[in-house]
Amino acid sequence: GNLKIRYDGIAEALYLDVVAVVRPDRDGRVNDVRDHIHDLAQFLLRLGLLLFQFGAALVVGLDLGVVFINLLLQFRFLRLQRKNFRFQAHKSLGFCASIPEDAYDCLSGIYGLPAQVLREEAERCAQLTEQAAAALLRGQPLRKELWREPCTISILGDSISSYQASFWRMLKRALRGCPVRFCDHSISGQTSGELFITMYPSIFQSHADLAHLMIGTNDCRRTVDAPHALHTGLEEFEKNVRFLLASLQSGGTRSVVSSIPPVDQQKIDAVFPEYRLEYFEPDRQAFNDVLRRAAEDFGAVFNDMEPVYAAFSPAELTIEDGVHLNGHAHGLLAARVWALFQSIRTEQTAG
């Protein structure tokens, strides 16, 4: 029969591939290794880790081939990891609206980045948000009479929205001192289906007065390899979005739906080669058409950002990964959403 040995996840942590496990003695107990084998194993492990640091590949054979371990150091992965350094912090910080000081060590372990890097990124994002909010208010002053009463705003989306210096955090900063509560229902990598399946309870427990929905970047991508299909079919995407907007409408929430922003395929290929992702402009346009129709059918406001984005190339709108909006683009989006929110609040408070 099969014997399950304790699993500690060491292979994944060190990027090890276990090639084979061979019985050390005739009774077949893998954990019954003689004392001198332990010593040899410790020596070879130390040697292997040393060579690991220098980019070597080591095959270890212990006493008649007890364990063969192939330390496969993939230099392409290491290059990708360096390119993703900022992106990893970007993702980490997007999961929490406000990260307590003692949470950085936890996030550091999860995302493989030093805690200090996360702290520095949080500080950088806070500074960017402060500056962007000040610029926003210079162009469109806060109308305090619209925000005197308590108001809850739900943010529905993916990592573009969950970023610590995203458009809605600029709005939150602009509304500082007002009785406004933001509920972030955005998660990195989230598709439309995952949004309503995983976040549905929390979305509707929020009892939001306003909501912003921007979803589809992870739905409309394709994988280069066969079958080269959309990650979410267009019909499925439409069903998901219509369900979300219908539910929000039935709860009395006024929604703003923003179009999916463009991406830079050249940057994506450079930063994420292993994922073999591909975006096609006709797909993005088709998904945006779905968002427009659904918004119209369920009393939401469709925020078509295309005329605004068209003044810039995708490279000018995205960070180094080609998918996520940069600070400039988030500022453009914040300005439009801010104007729409204040317009809707004018209607809500008039009654």
PDB file of N, CA and C in Angstrom, residues 16 22 30 32 58 82 106 113 128 134 138 163 166 204 210 216 218 264 273 283 286 295 300 309 311 319 337 348:
ATOM      1  N   LEU A  16      12.490  22.785  -4.938  1.00  0.00           N
ATOM      2  CA  LEU A  16      13.131  21.498  -5.149  1.00  0.00           C
ATOM      3  C   LEU A  16      12.186  20.572  -5.889  1.00  0.00           C
ATOM      4  N   VAL A  22      13.973   6.095  -2.667  1.00  0.00           N
ATOM      5  CA  VAL A  22      14.313   4.684  -2.710  1.00  0.00           C
ATOM      6  C   VAL A  22      14.491   4.185  -1.288  1.00  0.00           C
ATOM      7  N   VAL A  30      11.067   4.629   5.070  1.00  0.00           N
ATOM      8  CA  VAL A  30      11.881   5.742   4.604  1.00  0.00           C
ATOM      9  C   VAL A  30      12.444   6.546   5.761  1.00  0.00           C
ATOM     10  N   ASP A  32      13.530   5.450   8.548  1.00  0.00           N
ATOM     11  CA  ASP A  32      14.471   4.680   9.353  1.00  0.00           C
ATOM     12  C   ASP A  32      15.857   4.765   8.715  1.00  0.00           C
ATOM     13  N   LEU A  58      22.314  20.567  -8.263  1.00  0.00           N
ATOM     14  CA  LEU A  58      22.960  19.493  -7.532  1.00  0.00           C
ATOM     15  C   LEU A  58      22.064  18.275  -7.497  1.00  0.00           C
ATOM     16  N   ARG A  82      12.711  39.366  -9.906  1.00  0.00           N
ATOM     17  CA  ARG A  82      13.238  40.722  -9.766  1.00  0.00           C
ATOM     18  C   ARG A  82      12.314  41.731 -10.434  1.00  0.00           C
ATOM     19  N   CYS A 106       3.713  39.015   8.524  1.00  0.00           N
ATOM     20  CA  CYS A 106       2.847  37.978   7.951  1.00  0.00           C
ATOM     21  C   CYS A 106       2.821  38.096   6.434  1.00  0.00           C
ATOM     22  N   LEU A 113       8.631  38.920   0.293  1.00  0.00           N
ATOM     23  CA  LEU A 113       9.288  40.217   0.265  1.00  0.00           C
ATOM     24  C   LEU A 113       9.625  40.635   1.683  1.00  0.00           C
ATOM     25  N   LEU A 128       1.592  59.246  -2.273  1.00  0.00           N
ATOM     26  CA  LEU A 128       0.984  59.431  -3.590  1.00  0.00           C
ATOM     27  C   LEU A 128      -0.506  59.752  -3.465  1.00  0.00           C
ATOM     28  N   ALA A 134      -5.175  65.924  -3.046  1.00  0.00           N
ATOM     29  CA  ALA A 134      -5.065  67.388  -3.040  1.00  0.00           C
ATOM     30  C   ALA A 134      -5.281  67.946  -4.445  1.00  0.00           C
ATOM     31  N   ARG A 138      -8.421  70.377  -5.831  1.00  0.00           N
ATOM     32  CA  ARG A 138      -8.165  71.671  -6.491  1.00  0.00           C
ATOM     33  C   ARG A 138      -9.001  71.795  -7.755  1.00  0.00           C
ATOM     34  N   TYR A 163      -5.326  48.165  -5.182  1.00  0.00           N
ATOM     35  CA  TYR A 163      -4.035  48.808  -4.973  1.00  0.00           C
ATOM     36  C   TYR A 163      -4.143  49.922  -3.932  1.00  0.00           C
ATOM     37  N   SER A 166      -4.825  53.412  -5.300  1.00  0.00           N
ATOM     38  CA  SER A 166      -5.782  53.394  -6.403  1.00  0.00           C
ATOM     39  C   SER A 166      -6.704  54.602  -6.361  1.00  0.00           C
ATOM     40  N   PHE A 204     -23.344  42.616   0.121  1.00  0.00           N
ATOM     41  CA  PHE A 204     -24.718  43.006   0.454  1.00  0.00           C
ATOM     42  C   PHE A 204     -24.965  43.163   1.944  1.00  0.00           C
ATOM     43  N   LEU A 210     -23.592  53.913  -2.339  1.00  0.00           N
ATOM     44  CA  LEU A 210     -22.953  54.016  -3.639  1.00  0.00           C
ATOM     45  C   LEU A 210     -22.050  52.803  -3.852  1.00  0.00           C
ATOM     46  N   GLY A 216     -13.229  42.792 -15.148  1.00  0.00           N
ATOM     47  CA  GLY A 216     -13.144  42.241 -16.501  1.00  0.00           C
ATOM     48  C   GLY A 216     -11.734  42.079 -17.041  1.00  0.00           C
ATOM     49  N   ASN A 218      -9.267  40.453 -15.802  1.00  0.00           N
ATOM     50  CA  ASN A 218      -8.865  39.045 -15.681  1.00  0.00           C
ATOM     51  C   ASN A 218      -9.799  38.109 -16.442  1.00  0.00           C
ATOM     52  N   ASP A 264      -0.838  46.918 -21.838  1.00  0.00           N
ATOM     53  CA  ASP A 264       0.322  46.969 -22.730  1.00  0.00           C
ATOM     54  C   ASP A 264       0.879  45.555 -22.884  1.00  0.00           C
ATOM     55  N   PRO A 273       6.315  36.158 -18.725  1.00  0.00           N
ATOM     56  CA  PRO A 273       6.446  35.246 -19.875  1.00  0.00           C
ATOM     57  C   PRO A 273       5.902  33.851 -19.592  1.00  0.00           C
ATOM     58  N   ASP A 283     -11.539  41.939 -27.851  1.00  0.00           N
ATOM     59  CA  ASP A 283     -12.107  41.324 -26.644  1.00  0.00           C
ATOM     60  C   ASP A 283     -12.428  42.387 -25.603  1.00  0.00           C
ATOM     61  N   ALA A 286     -15.457  44.312 -26.558  1.00  0.00           N
ATOM     62  CA  ALA A 286     -16.679  43.518 -26.408  1.00  0.00           C
ATOM     63  C   ALA A 286     -17.103  43.431 -24.946  1.00  0.00           C
ATOM     64  N   ALA A 295     -25.151  48.272 -17.366  1.00  0.00           N
ATOM     65  CA  ALA A 295     -25.336  49.498 -16.586  1.00  0.00           C
ATOM     66  C   ALA A 295     -26.631  50.195 -16.981  1.00  0.00           C
ATOM     67  N   ALA A 300     -27.623  51.905 -13.542  1.00  0.00           N
ATOM     68  CA  ALA A 300     -26.287  52.342 -13.121  1.00  0.00           C
ATOM     69  C   ALA A 300     -25.749  53.377 -14.115  1.00  0.00           C
ATOM     70  N   TYR A 309      -8.675  57.786 -21.816  1.00  0.00           N
ATOM     71  CA  TYR A 309      -7.491  56.947 -22.016  1.00  0.00           C
ATOM     72  C   TYR A 309      -6.913  57.106 -23.416  1.00  0.00           C
ATOM     73  N   ALA A 311      -6.126  59.515 -25.092  1.00  0.00           N
ATOM     74  CA  ALA A 311      -5.103  60.562 -25.231  1.00  0.00           C
ATOM     75  C   ALA A 311      -3.711  60.061 -24.875  1.00  0.00           C
ATOM     76  N   ILE A 319       1.786  50.500 -15.122  1.00  0.00           N
ATOM     77  CA  ILE A 319       3.077  50.324 -14.477  1.00  0.00           C
ATOM     78  C   ILE A 319       3.893  49.325 -15.286  1.00  0.00           C
ATOM     79  N   VAL A 337     -14.792  59.492 -11.533  1.00  0.00           N
ATOM     80  CA  VAL A 337     -15.657  58.849 -10.547  1.00  0.00           C
ATOM     81  C   VAL A 337     -16.087  59.859  -9.481  1.00  0.00           C
ATOM     82  N   GLN A 348     -29.406  62.084  -4.366  1.00  0.00           N
ATOM     83  CA  GLN A 348     -29.787  61.351  -3.139  1.00  0.00           C
ATOM     84  C   GLN A 348     -30.138  62.284  -2.004  1.00  0.00           C
TER      85      GLN A 348
END
